[in-house]
mmCIF file of C-alpha atoms and ligand atoms in Angstrom:
data_model
loop_
_atom_site.group_PDB
_atom_site.id
_atom_site.type_symbol
_atom_site.label_atom_id
_atom_site.label_comp_id
_atom_site.label_asym_id
_atom_site.label_seq_id
_atom_site.Cartn_x
_atom_site.Cartn_y
_atom_site.Cartn_z
ATOM 1 C CA UNK B 1 -48.716 200.975 -80.732
ATOM 2 C CA UNK B 2 -45.127 199.725 -80.543
ATOM 3 C CA UNK B 3 -44.130 199.857 -76.900
ATOM 4 C CA UNK B 4 -40.517 200.861 -76.162
ATOM 5 C CA UNK B 5 -40.820 201.843 -72.502
ATOM 6 C CA UNK B 6 -40.195 198.496 -70.863
ATOM 7 C CA UNK B 7 -37.682 199.764 -68.304
ATOM 8 C CA UNK B 8 -40.564 201.707 -66.850
ATOM 9 C CA UNK B 9 -42.884 198.695 -66.833
ATOM 10 C CA UNK B 10 -43.574 195.580 -68.891
ATOM 11 C CA UNK B 11 -46.868 194.181 -70.132
ATOM 12 C CA UNK B 12 -47.954 191.277 -67.886
ATOM 13 C CA UNK B 13 -47.785 187.824 -69.513
ATOM 14 C CA UNK B 14 -51.305 186.407 -70.217
ATOM 15 C CA UNK B 15 -50.357 183.482 -67.920
ATOM 16 C CA UNK B 16 -49.747 186.012 -65.136
ATOM 17 C CA UNK B 17 -53.219 187.497 -65.528
ATOM 18 C CA UNK B 18 -54.693 183.993 -65.349
ATOM 19 C CA UNK B 19 -52.618 183.133 -62.264
ATOM 20 C CA UNK B 20 -53.647 186.315 -60.425
ATOM 21 C CA UNK B 21 -57.316 185.813 -61.282
ATOM 22 C CA UNK B 22 -57.295 182.175 -60.278
ATOM 23 C CA UNK B 23 -55.406 182.804 -56.993
ATOM 24 C CA UNK B 24 -57.791 185.667 -56.150
ATOM 25 C CA UNK B 25 -60.658 183.248 -56.650
ATOM 26 C CA UNK B 26 -59.333 180.200 -54.829
ATOM 27 C CA UNK B 27 -56.438 181.306 -52.602
ATOM 28 C CA UNK B 28 -57.998 184.329 -50.937
ATOM 29 C CA UNK B 29 -57.768 183.149 -47.305
ATOM 30 C CA UNK B 30 -55.285 184.704 -44.921
ATOM 31 C CA UNK B 31 -52.024 182.722 -45.038
ATOM 32 C CA UNK B 32 -51.559 183.250 -41.297
ATOM 33 C CA UNK B 33 -54.926 181.641 -40.431
ATOM 34 C CA UNK B 34 -54.756 178.253 -38.687
ATOM 35 C CA UNK B 35 -57.523 176.490 -40.668
ATOM 36 C CA UNK B 36 -57.083 174.377 -43.780
ATOM 37 C CA UNK B 37 -57.914 177.063 -46.377
ATOM 38 C CA UNK B 38 -55.435 179.401 -44.670
ATOM 39 C CA UNK B 39 -52.777 176.678 -44.631
ATOM 40 C CA UNK B 40 -53.272 176.052 -48.343
ATOM 41 C CA UNK B 41 -52.445 179.693 -49.004
ATOM 42 C CA UNK B 42 -49.404 179.502 -46.712
ATOM 43 C CA UNK B 43 -48.148 176.466 -48.614
ATOM 44 C CA UNK B 44 -48.438 178.348 -51.929
ATOM 45 C CA UNK B 45 -46.670 181.339 -50.437
ATOM 46 C CA UNK B 46 -43.751 179.196 -49.327
ATOM 47 C CA UNK B 47 -43.674 177.376 -52.659
ATOM 48 C CA UNK B 48 -43.330 180.733 -54.414
ATOM 49 C CA UNK B 49 -40.497 181.698 -52.062
ATOM 50 C CA UNK B 50 -38.715 178.392 -52.725
ATOM 51 C CA UNK B 51 -39.093 178.578 -56.496
ATOM 52 C CA UNK B 52 -38.050 182.212 -56.879
ATOM 53 C CA UNK B 53 -35.229 181.983 -54.303
ATOM 54 C CA UNK B 54 -33.716 178.830 -55.818
ATOM 55 C CA UNK B 55 -33.836 180.130 -59.363
ATOM 56 C CA UNK B 56 -32.159 183.362 -58.241
ATOM 57 C CA UNK B 57 -29.409 181.200 -56.700
ATOM 58 C CA UNK B 58 -30.074 182.268 -53.098
ATOM 59 C CA UNK B 59 -31.366 180.627 -49.939
ATOM 60 C CA UNK B 60 -35.177 181.114 -50.095
ATOM 61 C CA UNK B 61 -35.214 181.715 -46.340
ATOM 62 C CA UNK B 62 -33.525 185.080 -46.972
ATOM 63 C CA UNK B 63 -36.194 186.185 -49.461
ATOM 64 C CA UNK B 64 -38.910 188.538 -48.233
ATOM 65 C CA UNK B 65 -41.893 189.557 -50.355
ATOM 66 C CA UNK B 66 -42.468 193.306 -50.525
ATOM 67 C CA UNK B 67 -44.485 195.787 -52.569
ATOM 68 C CA UNK B 68 -41.531 196.233 -54.920
ATOM 69 C CA UNK B 69 -38.022 197.585 -55.208
ATOM 70 C CA UNK B 70 -38.822 201.010 -53.728
ATOM 71 C CA UNK B 71 -39.927 199.397 -50.497
ATOM 72 C CA UNK B 72 -37.028 196.924 -50.499
ATOM 73 C CA UNK B 73 -34.464 199.698 -51.006
ATOM 74 C CA UNK B 74 -36.041 201.830 -48.269
ATOM 75 C CA UNK B 75 -36.113 198.829 -45.948
ATOM 76 C CA UNK B 76 -32.431 197.981 -46.226
ATOM 77 C CA UNK B 77 -31.228 201.562 -45.908
ATOM 78 C CA UNK B 78 -33.651 202.327 -43.081
ATOM 79 C CA UNK B 79 -32.704 199.242 -41.125
ATOM 80 C CA UNK B 80 -28.981 199.926 -41.513
ATOM 81 C CA UNK B 81 -29.322 203.604 -40.612
ATOM 82 C CA UNK B 82 -31.205 202.638 -37.444
ATOM 83 C CA UNK B 83 -28.813 199.972 -36.217
ATOM 84 C CA UNK B 84 -27.436 201.500 -33.054
ATOM 85 C CA UNK B 85 -24.051 199.791 -33.414
ATOM 86 C CA UNK B 86 -23.585 201.606 -36.705
ATOM 87 C CA UNK B 87 -24.796 205.065 -35.834
ATOM 88 C CA UNK B 88 -22.568 207.866 -37.039
ATOM 89 C CA UNK B 89 -21.239 205.869 -39.960
ATOM 90 C CA UNK B 90 -21.175 206.711 -43.648
ATOM 91 C CA UNK B 91 -23.218 205.467 -46.617
ATOM 92 C CA UNK B 92 -21.381 205.214 -49.927
ATOM 93 C CA UNK B 93 -23.844 205.322 -52.824
ATOM 94 C CA UNK B 94 -23.336 205.742 -56.522
ATOM 95 C CA UNK B 95 -24.386 209.063 -58.081
ATOM 96 C CA UNK B 96 -26.686 207.236 -60.471
ATOM 97 C CA UNK B 97 -28.809 205.191 -58.077
ATOM 98 C CA UNK B 98 -32.563 205.131 -58.561
ATOM 99 C CA UNK B 99 -34.324 207.783 -56.406
ATOM 100 C CA UNK B 100 -35.600 205.024 -54.093
ATOM 101 C CA UNK B 101 -31.969 204.588 -53.006
ATOM 102 C CA UNK B 102 -30.587 208.092 -53.536
ATOM 103 C CA UNK B 103 -33.380 210.064 -51.880
ATOM 104 C CA UNK B 104 -33.666 207.535 -49.056
ATOM 105 C CA UNK B 105 -29.931 207.617 -48.369
ATOM 106 C CA UNK B 106 -29.970 211.430 -48.401
ATOM 107 C CA UNK B 107 -32.847 211.467 -45.963
ATOM 108 C CA UNK B 108 -31.437 208.851 -43.601
ATOM 109 C CA UNK B 109 -27.719 209.547 -43.737
ATOM 110 C CA UNK B 110 -27.921 213.333 -44.365
ATOM 111 C CA UNK B 111 -24.358 214.672 -44.153
ATOM 112 C CA UNK B 112 -22.933 211.170 -43.715
ATOM 113 C CA UNK B 113 -23.416 210.296 -47.360
ATOM 114 C CA UNK B 114 -20.545 209.926 -49.838
ATOM 115 C CA UNK B 115 -20.999 209.484 -53.578
ATOM 116 C CA UNK B 116 -19.315 207.115 -55.986
ATOM 117 C CA UNK B 117 -18.798 209.113 -59.202
ATOM 118 C CA UNK B 118 -19.362 207.765 -62.705
ATOM 119 C CA UNK B 119 -17.498 208.458 -65.937
ATOM 120 C CA UNK B 120 -19.111 209.995 -69.022
ATOM 121 C CA UNK B 121 -20.454 206.591 -70.073
ATOM 122 C CA UNK B 122 -22.380 206.385 -66.806
ATOM 123 C CA UNK B 123 -20.097 203.635 -65.484
ATOM 124 C CA UNK B 124 -18.770 203.324 -61.941
ATOM 125 C CA UNK B 125 -15.036 202.614 -61.929
ATOM 126 C CA UNK B 126 -13.751 199.959 -59.535
ATOM 127 C CA UNK B 127 -10.614 201.925 -58.653
ATOM 128 C CA UNK B 128 -12.770 204.767 -57.308
ATOM 129 C CA UNK B 129 -14.916 202.411 -55.231
ATOM 130 C CA UNK B 130 -11.848 200.825 -53.661
ATOM 131 C CA UNK B 131 -10.296 204.216 -52.912
ATOM 132 C CA UNK B 132 -13.511 205.468 -51.271
ATOM 133 C CA UNK B 133 -13.952 202.261 -49.245
ATOM 134 C CA UNK B 134 -10.411 202.648 -47.887
ATOM 135 C CA UNK B 135 -10.765 206.355 -47.130
ATOM 136 C CA UNK B 136 -14.323 206.531 -45.788
ATOM 137 C CA UNK B 137 -14.838 203.082 -44.256
ATOM 138 C CA UNK B 138 -18.590 203.179 -44.982
ATOM 139 C CA UNK B 139 -21.303 201.125 -43.250
ATOM 140 C CA UNK B 140 -22.964 200.394 -46.524
ATOM 141 C CA UNK B 141 -22.153 200.561 -50.211
ATOM 142 C CA UNK B 142 -25.074 200.721 -52.627
ATOM 143 C CA UNK B 143 -24.714 200.204 -56.358
ATOM 144 C CA UNK B 144 -27.379 199.178 -58.848
ATOM 145 C CA UNK B 145 -26.701 196.244 -61.163
ATOM 146 C CA UNK B 146 -27.946 197.812 -64.414
ATOM 147 C CA UNK B 147 -28.953 201.429 -64.858
ATOM 148 C CA UNK B 148 -32.619 202.110 -65.579
ATOM 149 C CA UNK B 149 -31.930 204.940 -68.069
ATOM 150 C CA UNK B 150 -28.630 204.080 -69.792
ATOM 151 C CA UNK B 151 -28.812 200.295 -69.350
ATOM 152 C CA UNK B 152 -25.085 200.400 -68.453
ATOM 153 C CA UNK B 153 -24.028 197.298 -66.513
ATOM 154 C CA UNK B 154 -22.177 198.173 -63.343
ATOM 155 C CA UNK B 155 -19.337 196.175 -61.725
ATOM 156 C CA UNK B 156 -21.627 194.984 -58.928
ATOM 157 C CA UNK B 157 -19.973 191.556 -58.576
ATOM 158 C CA UNK B 158 -16.533 193.089 -58.098
ATOM 159 C CA UNK B 159 -17.943 195.615 -55.631
ATOM 160 C CA UNK B 160 -19.692 192.801 -53.737
ATOM 161 C CA UNK B 161 -16.386 190.918 -53.463
ATOM 162 C CA UNK B 162 -14.532 194.019 -52.352
ATOM 163 C CA UNK B 163 -17.156 194.715 -49.682
ATOM 164 C CA UNK B 164 -16.834 191.145 -48.422
ATOM 165 C CA UNK B 165 -13.084 191.691 -48.004
ATOM 166 C CA UNK B 166 -13.644 194.953 -46.131
ATOM 167 C CA UNK B 167 -16.588 193.663 -44.086
ATOM 168 C CA UNK B 168 -18.961 196.299 -45.525
ATOM 169 C CA UNK B 169 -22.674 195.708 -46.201
ATOM 170 C CA UNK B 170 -23.256 195.726 -49.963
ATOM 171 C CA UNK B 171 -26.739 196.446 -51.253
ATOM 172 C CA UNK B 172 -27.522 195.972 -54.922
ATOM 173 C CA UNK B 173 -30.639 197.294 -56.622
ATOM 174 C CA UNK B 174 -31.105 194.485 -59.152
ATOM 175 C CA UNK B 175 -34.459 195.757 -60.478
ATOM 176 C CA UNK B 176 -33.394 196.265 -64.108
ATOM 177 C CA UNK B 177 -31.155 193.202 -64.212
ATOM 178 C CA UNK B 178 -33.724 190.647 -63.087
ATOM 179 C CA UNK B 179 -35.701 189.440 -66.074
ATOM 180 C CA UNK B 180 -33.106 190.518 -68.637
ATOM 181 C CA UNK B 181 -29.844 188.805 -67.710
ATOM 182 C CA UNK B 182 -28.598 185.746 -65.811
ATOM 183 C CA UNK B 183 -29.818 186.102 -62.204
ATOM 184 C CA UNK B 184 -26.933 184.063 -60.736
ATOM 185 C CA UNK B 185 -24.272 185.657 -58.531
ATOM 186 C CA UNK B 186 -26.431 187.921 -56.380
ATOM 187 C CA UNK B 187 -25.746 185.708 -53.384
ATOM 188 C CA UNK B 188 -22.471 187.652 -53.157
ATOM 189 C CA UNK B 189 -24.442 190.750 -52.118
ATOM 190 C CA UNK B 190 -25.482 191.343 -48.496
ATOM 191 C CA UNK B 191 -28.908 192.310 -49.876
ATOM 192 C CA UNK B 192 -30.626 192.991 -53.191
ATOM 193 C CA UNK B 193 -34.009 194.181 -54.441
ATOM 194 C CA UNK B 194 -36.306 193.574 -57.424
ATOM 195 C CA UNK B 195 -39.817 194.317 -58.761
ATOM 196 C CA UNK B 196 -42.127 191.883 -60.570
ATOM 197 C CA UNK B 197 -43.538 194.399 -63.058
ATOM 198 C CA UNK B 198 -40.112 194.747 -64.700
ATOM 199 C CA UNK B 199 -40.336 191.110 -65.850
ATOM 200 C CA UNK B 200 -43.946 190.669 -66.938
ATOM 201 C CA UNK B 201 -45.447 190.391 -63.459
ATOM 202 C CA UNK B 202 -48.020 192.482 -61.597
ATOM 203 C CA UNK B 203 -47.252 195.909 -60.148
ATOM 204 C CA UNK B 204 -46.936 196.455 -56.407
ATOM 205 C CA UNK B 205 -45.096 193.217 -55.691
ATOM 206 C CA UNK B 206 -41.418 192.372 -55.547
ATOM 207 C CA UNK B 207 -38.819 191.196 -53.145
ATOM 208 C CA UNK B 208 -35.776 191.734 -51.056
ATOM 209 C CA UNK B 209 -33.095 189.190 -50.354
ATOM 210 C CA UNK B 210 -30.844 189.616 -47.371
ATOM 211 C CA UNK B 211 -28.301 187.386 -45.639
ATOM 212 C CA UNK B 212 -29.353 188.826 -42.272
ATOM 213 C CA UNK B 213 -32.955 189.430 -41.216
ATOM 214 C CA UNK B 214 -33.848 193.046 -42.035
ATOM 215 C CA UNK B 215 -36.996 193.990 -40.177
ATOM 216 C CA UNK B 216 -38.767 197.206 -41.033
ATOM 217 C CA UNK B 217 -42.552 196.992 -40.833
ATOM 218 C CA UNK B 218 -43.845 196.160 -37.392
ATOM 219 C CA UNK B 219 -47.232 194.546 -37.101
ATOM 220 C CA UNK B 220 -48.504 190.996 -37.130
ATOM 221 C CA UNK B 221 -45.096 189.379 -37.568
ATOM 222 C CA UNK B 222 -45.644 188.280 -41.177
ATOM 223 C CA UNK B 223 -42.718 187.512 -43.451
ATOM 224 C CA UNK B 224 -40.548 186.007 -40.692
ATOM 225 C CA UNK B 225 -41.173 188.974 -38.385
ATOM 226 C CA UNK B 226 -39.559 191.264 -40.989
ATOM 227 C CA UNK B 227 -42.545 192.847 -42.691
ATOM 228 C CA UNK B 228 -45.884 193.095 -41.008
ATOM 229 C CA UNK B 229 -49.026 193.019 -43.182
ATOM 230 C CA UNK B 230 -51.086 190.247 -44.761
ATOM 231 C CA UNK B 231 -49.214 188.845 -47.738
ATOM 232 C CA UNK B 232 -50.723 189.509 -51.174
ATOM 233 C CA UNK B 233 -50.753 185.923 -52.399
ATOM 234 C CA UNK B 234 -52.448 186.552 -55.793
ATOM 235 C CA UNK B 235 -49.772 189.115 -56.687
ATOM 236 C CA UNK B 236 -46.982 186.869 -55.395
ATOM 237 C CA UNK B 237 -48.402 183.998 -57.428
ATOM 238 C CA UNK B 238 -48.436 186.296 -60.490
ATOM 239 C CA UNK B 239 -44.793 187.162 -59.815
ATOM 240 C CA UNK B 240 -43.870 183.474 -59.553
ATOM 241 C CA UNK B 241 -45.420 182.756 -62.947
ATOM 242 C CA UNK B 242 -43.830 185.843 -64.517
ATOM 243 C CA UNK B 243 -40.438 184.830 -63.164
ATOM 244 C CA UNK B 244 -40.838 181.284 -64.511
ATOM 245 C CA UNK B 245 -41.921 182.540 -67.957
ATOM 246 C CA UNK B 246 -39.000 184.939 -68.091
ATOM 247 C CA UNK B 247 -36.406 182.385 -67.011
ATOM 248 C CA UNK B 248 -37.654 180.062 -69.759
ATOM 249 C CA UNK B 249 -36.896 182.770 -72.326
ATOM 250 C CA UNK B 250 -33.376 183.587 -71.118
ATOM 251 C CA UNK B 251 -30.578 183.829 -72.176
ATOM 252 C CA UNK B 252 -31.391 186.187 -75.010
ATOM 253 C CA UNK B 253 -30.351 184.989 -78.460
ATOM 254 C CA UNK B 254 -27.679 186.866 -80.370
ATOM 255 C CA UNK B 255 -30.063 187.857 -83.184
ATOM 256 C CA UNK B 256 -32.297 189.672 -80.676
ATOM 257 C CA UNK B 257 -29.257 191.543 -79.363
ATOM 258 C CA UNK B 258 -28.451 192.461 -82.968
ATOM 259 C CA UNK B 259 -31.850 194.158 -83.474
ATOM 260 C CA UNK B 260 -30.908 196.913 -81.080
ATOM 261 C CA UNK B 261 -27.385 197.168 -82.457
ATOM 262 C CA UNK B 262 -28.736 197.547 -85.995
ATOM 263 C CA UNK B 263 -31.185 200.193 -84.786
ATOM 264 C CA UNK B 264 -28.335 202.155 -83.203
ATOM 265 C CA UNK B 265 -26.202 202.032 -86.375
ATOM 266 C CA UNK B 266 -29.185 203.032 -88.497
ATOM 267 C CA UNK B 267 -30.145 205.974 -86.335
ATOM 268 C CA UNK B 268 -26.581 207.289 -86.178
ATOM 269 C CA UNK B 269 -26.465 207.161 -89.963
ATOM 270 C CA UNK B 270 -29.902 208.724 -90.543
ATOM 271 C CA UNK B 271 -29.852 211.353 -87.796
ATOM 272 C CA UNK B 272 -26.360 212.863 -87.686
ATOM 273 C CA UNK B 273 -25.426 214.201 -84.267
ATOM 274 C CA UNK B 274 -27.209 211.497 -82.238
ATOM 275 C CA UNK B 275 -25.083 210.295 -79.320
ATOM 276 C CA UNK B 276 -25.705 206.956 -77.664
ATOM 277 C CA UNK B 277 -24.913 207.206 -73.978
ATOM 278 C CA UNK B 278 -22.606 204.401 -72.852
ATOM 279 C CA UNK B 279 -22.148 203.233 -76.453
ATOM 280 C CA UNK B 280 -18.701 201.768 -75.845
ATOM 281 C CA UNK B 281 -19.444 199.935 -72.579
ATOM 282 C CA UNK B 282 -21.492 196.834 -71.732
ATOM 283 C CA UNK B 283 -25.220 197.607 -71.579
ATOM 284 C CA UNK B 284 -28.525 195.783 -71.234
ATOM 285 C CA UNK B 285 -29.485 194.180 -74.548
ATOM 286 C CA UNK B 286 -32.811 196.051 -74.525
ATOM 287 C CA UNK B 287 -31.808 199.661 -73.758
ATOM 288 C CA UNK B 288 -30.615 202.597 -75.887
ATOM 289 C CA UNK B 289 -30.306 205.992 -74.271
ATOM 290 C CA UNK B 290 -30.131 208.581 -77.042
ATOM 291 C CA UNK B 291 -29.001 212.180 -76.859
ATOM 292 C CA UNK B 292 -30.761 213.779 -79.787
ATOM 293 C CA UNK B 293 -29.193 216.491 -81.943
ATOM 294 C CA UNK B 294 -31.934 219.047 -81.338
ATOM 295 C CA UNK B 295 -35.408 219.770 -79.895
ATOM 296 C CA UNK B 296 -36.414 218.950 -76.367
ATOM 297 C CA UNK B 297 -37.207 215.353 -75.506
ATOM 298 C CA UNK B 298 -40.877 215.880 -74.615
ATOM 299 C CA UNK B 299 -41.433 217.194 -78.153
ATOM 300 C CA UNK B 300 -39.904 213.962 -79.503
ATOM 301 C CA UNK B 301 -42.008 211.812 -77.167
ATOM 302 C CA UNK B 302 -45.225 213.522 -78.373
ATOM 303 C CA UNK B 303 -44.337 213.199 -82.054
ATOM 304 C CA UNK B 304 -43.367 209.548 -81.637
ATOM 305 C CA UNK B 305 -46.531 208.859 -79.690
ATOM 306 C CA UNK B 306 -48.607 210.208 -82.579
ATOM 307 C CA UNK B 307 -46.628 207.997 -84.948
ATOM 308 C CA UNK B 308 -47.479 204.940 -82.824
ATOM 309 C CA UNK B 309 -44.402 204.550 -80.601
ATOM 310 C CA UNK B 310 -44.408 204.747 -76.790
ATOM 311 C CA UNK B 311 -41.050 205.954 -75.463
ATOM 312 C CA UNK B 312 -39.985 207.981 -72.497
ATOM 313 C CA UNK B 313 -37.494 210.687 -71.699
ATOM 314 C CA UNK B 314 -35.817 208.621 -68.996
ATOM 315 C CA UNK B 315 -36.835 207.254 -65.647
ATOM 316 C CA UNK B 316 -40.658 207.207 -65.388
ATOM 317 C CA UNK B 317 -40.280 208.506 -61.841
ATOM 318 C CA UNK B 318 -38.454 211.604 -63.022
ATOM 319 C CA UNK B 319 -40.829 212.495 -65.863
ATOM 320 C CA UNK B 320 -43.302 213.674 -63.270
ATOM 321 C CA UNK B 321 -40.676 216.048 -61.883
ATOM 322 C CA UNK B 322 -39.427 219.071 -63.687
ATOM 323 C CA UNK B 323 -35.758 218.820 -62.643
ATOM 324 C CA UNK B 324 -33.207 217.389 -65.056
ATOM 325 C CA UNK B 325 -32.327 213.767 -64.433
ATOM 326 C CA UNK B 326 -29.627 213.150 -61.780
ATOM 327 C CA UNK B 327 -27.886 210.990 -64.305
ATOM 328 C CA UNK B 328 -27.465 213.809 -66.845
ATOM 329 C CA UNK B 329 -25.518 215.843 -64.281
ATOM 330 C CA UNK B 330 -23.524 212.821 -63.123
ATOM 331 C CA UNK B 331 -22.249 212.101 -66.649
ATOM 332 C CA UNK B 332 -21.376 215.746 -67.196
ATOM 333 C CA UNK B 333 -24.164 216.863 -69.542
ATOM 334 C CA UNK B 334 -25.251 220.489 -69.660
ATOM 335 C CA UNK B 335 -28.837 221.345 -68.701
ATOM 336 C CA UNK B 336 -29.749 221.709 -72.414
ATOM 337 C CA UNK B 337 -28.226 218.370 -73.379
ATOM 338 C CA UNK B 338 -29.950 216.722 -70.410
ATOM 339 C CA UNK B 339 -33.236 217.859 -71.990
ATOM 340 C CA UNK B 340 -32.500 215.948 -75.201
ATOM 341 C CA UNK B 341 -32.322 212.468 -73.722
ATOM 342 C CA UNK B 342 -34.691 209.811 -74.975
ATOM 343 C CA UNK B 343 -34.853 206.256 -73.636
ATOM 344 C CA UNK B 344 -35.675 203.304 -75.847
ATOM 345 C CA UNK B 345 -36.306 200.054 -73.982
ATOM 346 C CA UNK B 346 -37.603 196.850 -75.533
ATOM 347 C CA UNK B 347 -38.323 193.513 -73.941
ATOM 348 C CA UNK B 348 -39.002 189.875 -74.703
ATOM 349 C CA UNK B 349 -42.181 190.698 -76.652
ATOM 350 C CA UNK B 350 -40.580 193.288 -78.985
ATOM 351 C CA UNK B 351 -39.934 192.112 -82.552
ATOM 352 C CA UNK B 352 -37.358 192.956 -85.213
ATOM 353 C CA UNK B 353 -39.792 194.899 -87.390
ATOM 354 C CA UNK B 354 -40.661 197.203 -84.488
ATOM 355 C CA UNK B 355 -36.960 197.991 -84.027
ATOM 356 C CA UNK B 356 -36.476 198.619 -87.751
ATOM 357 C CA UNK B 357 -39.545 200.825 -88.012
ATOM 358 C CA UNK B 358 -38.566 202.800 -84.920
ATOM 359 C CA UNK B 359 -35.478 204.130 -86.704
ATOM 360 C CA UNK B 360 -37.721 205.383 -89.529
ATOM 361 C CA UNK B 361 -40.170 206.909 -87.047
ATOM 362 C CA UNK B 362 -37.383 208.902 -85.399
ATOM 363 C CA UNK B 363 -36.382 210.329 -88.762
ATOM 364 C CA UNK B 364 -39.984 211.265 -89.508
ATOM 365 C CA UNK B 365 -40.457 212.793 -86.040
ATOM 366 C CA UNK B 366 -37.363 214.907 -86.640
ATOM 367 C CA UNK B 367 -38.638 216.109 -90.015
ATOM 368 C CA UNK B 368 -41.989 217.066 -88.419
ATOM 369 C CA UNK B 369 -40.269 218.904 -85.564
ATOM 370 C CA UNK B 370 -38.189 220.875 -88.096
ATOM 371 C CA UNK B 371 -41.322 221.712 -90.057
ATOM 372 C CA UNK B 372 -43.180 222.863 -86.904
ATOM 373 C CA UNK B 373 -40.233 225.066 -85.929
ATOM 374 C CA UNK B 374 -39.970 226.581 -89.394
ATOM 375 C CA UNK B 375 -43.665 227.339 -89.410
ATOM 376 C CA UNK B 376 -43.801 228.825 -85.917
ATOM 377 C CA UNK B 377 -40.529 230.715 -86.128
ATOM 378 C CA UNK B 378 -39.870 229.899 -82.458
ATOM 379 C CA UNK B 379 -36.324 228.943 -81.588
ATOM 380 C CA UNK B 380 -36.190 225.637 -79.676
ATOM 381 C CA UNK B 381 -33.381 223.834 -77.887
HETATM 382 N N1 PMP N 1 -34.806 200.646 -58.921
HETATM 383 C C1 PMP N 1 -34.707 200.743 -60.251
HETATM 384 C C2 PMP N 1 -33.350 200.620 -60.888
HETATM 385 C C3 PMP N 1 -35.845 200.946 -61.029
HETATM 386 O O1 PMP N 1 -35.734 201.052 -62.354
HETATM 387 C C4 PMP N 1 -37.105 201.061 -60.393
HETATM 388 C C5 PMP N 1 -38.370 201.301 -61.195
HETATM 389 N N2 PMP N 1 -38.301 202.393 -62.055
HETATM 390 C C6 PMP N 1 -37.148 200.944 -58.995
HETATM 391 C C7 PMP N 1 -35.983 200.739 -58.296
HETATM 392 C C8 PMP N 1 -38.448 201.056 -58.243
HETATM 393 O O2 PMP N 1 -39.296 200.013 -58.559
HETATM 394 P P1 PMP N 1 -40.844 200.083 -58.101
HETATM 395 O O3 PMP N 1 -41.383 201.338 -58.676
HETATM 396 O O4 PMP N 1 -41.436 198.873 -58.703
HETATM 397 O O5 PMP N 1 -40.846 200.067 -56.624
#
């Protein structure tokens, strides 16, 4: 199978599997225990914090290990919503945030939420953010760094600087950025989140960086009193190795970037009517979000699966739900067009031949879908 669903999750590096197995075998003691085996685990935990924090360009003391970006996003929003000094204030969030930000903000801030709109490329415009910051004076602004479906890179650095000027907390969901692009610059944000399984690490582990202590899980005082619960050292160790492996492979070479570009040109030539969302704006080197000329996207996913290609219709979280993706509405697509979106996402282990063959597979899938329709006589989207 050629795997093109890396924005949903990546295959763990073999070195990560080894690191998790070995840490589970030898570093299983509780890092909070006072004896020597416990202390050895604590040392490794702090080494992981130092290594990951430094290579992300932030003070490791501000890095907290979590179960992943969903938890980190919930933590920041929950902590801010509960701060008594800020009660009654507004949250300004982009329309295209991941549900772990959007749903959380809706739940916590209810009618005190304001949205940053996006244009038809799925890009937040700085002018709008500035206007809304002036008008609404929010407590928090939340904008993701790179979008999980379109791959469109957002002006998070500019928004971070603007928020510093206005004295507003800026949270950045950096989940899709980390492991694909240069991790420097996030120190400008008040807080940011990431997940290890998006860069070849284990699932259920990630982190949150914050300039101020954000405490959200009460318990035994682990993680600098911010997140109670015994730390999962084997998973954290796996994340450290995944992060190191990934950093060694970045930045991405121009010829790898060209594989996706060639795929996009090929598919536009071979399948007239395909639209590439965000085509004209800066996007992640690994992501193509296609709006197909006809047939619903689940039909495409099934055909491609049979042909040996794993792709998804968009965010893995939204496939389980029946509603159209939030993003489709935000970029002005009709319900029907929202049902024709297909996400292609490669990663460091994808090769040129897989990209080239994918274009051919899409053409074949289309031909088979046409044949099925002609045989069944049923009119599809
Ligand atoms: N934010 C973004 C942008 C994501 O793509 C994801 C994963 N789909 C998350 C947050 C949540 O990550 P996790 O499921 O690892 O908590």
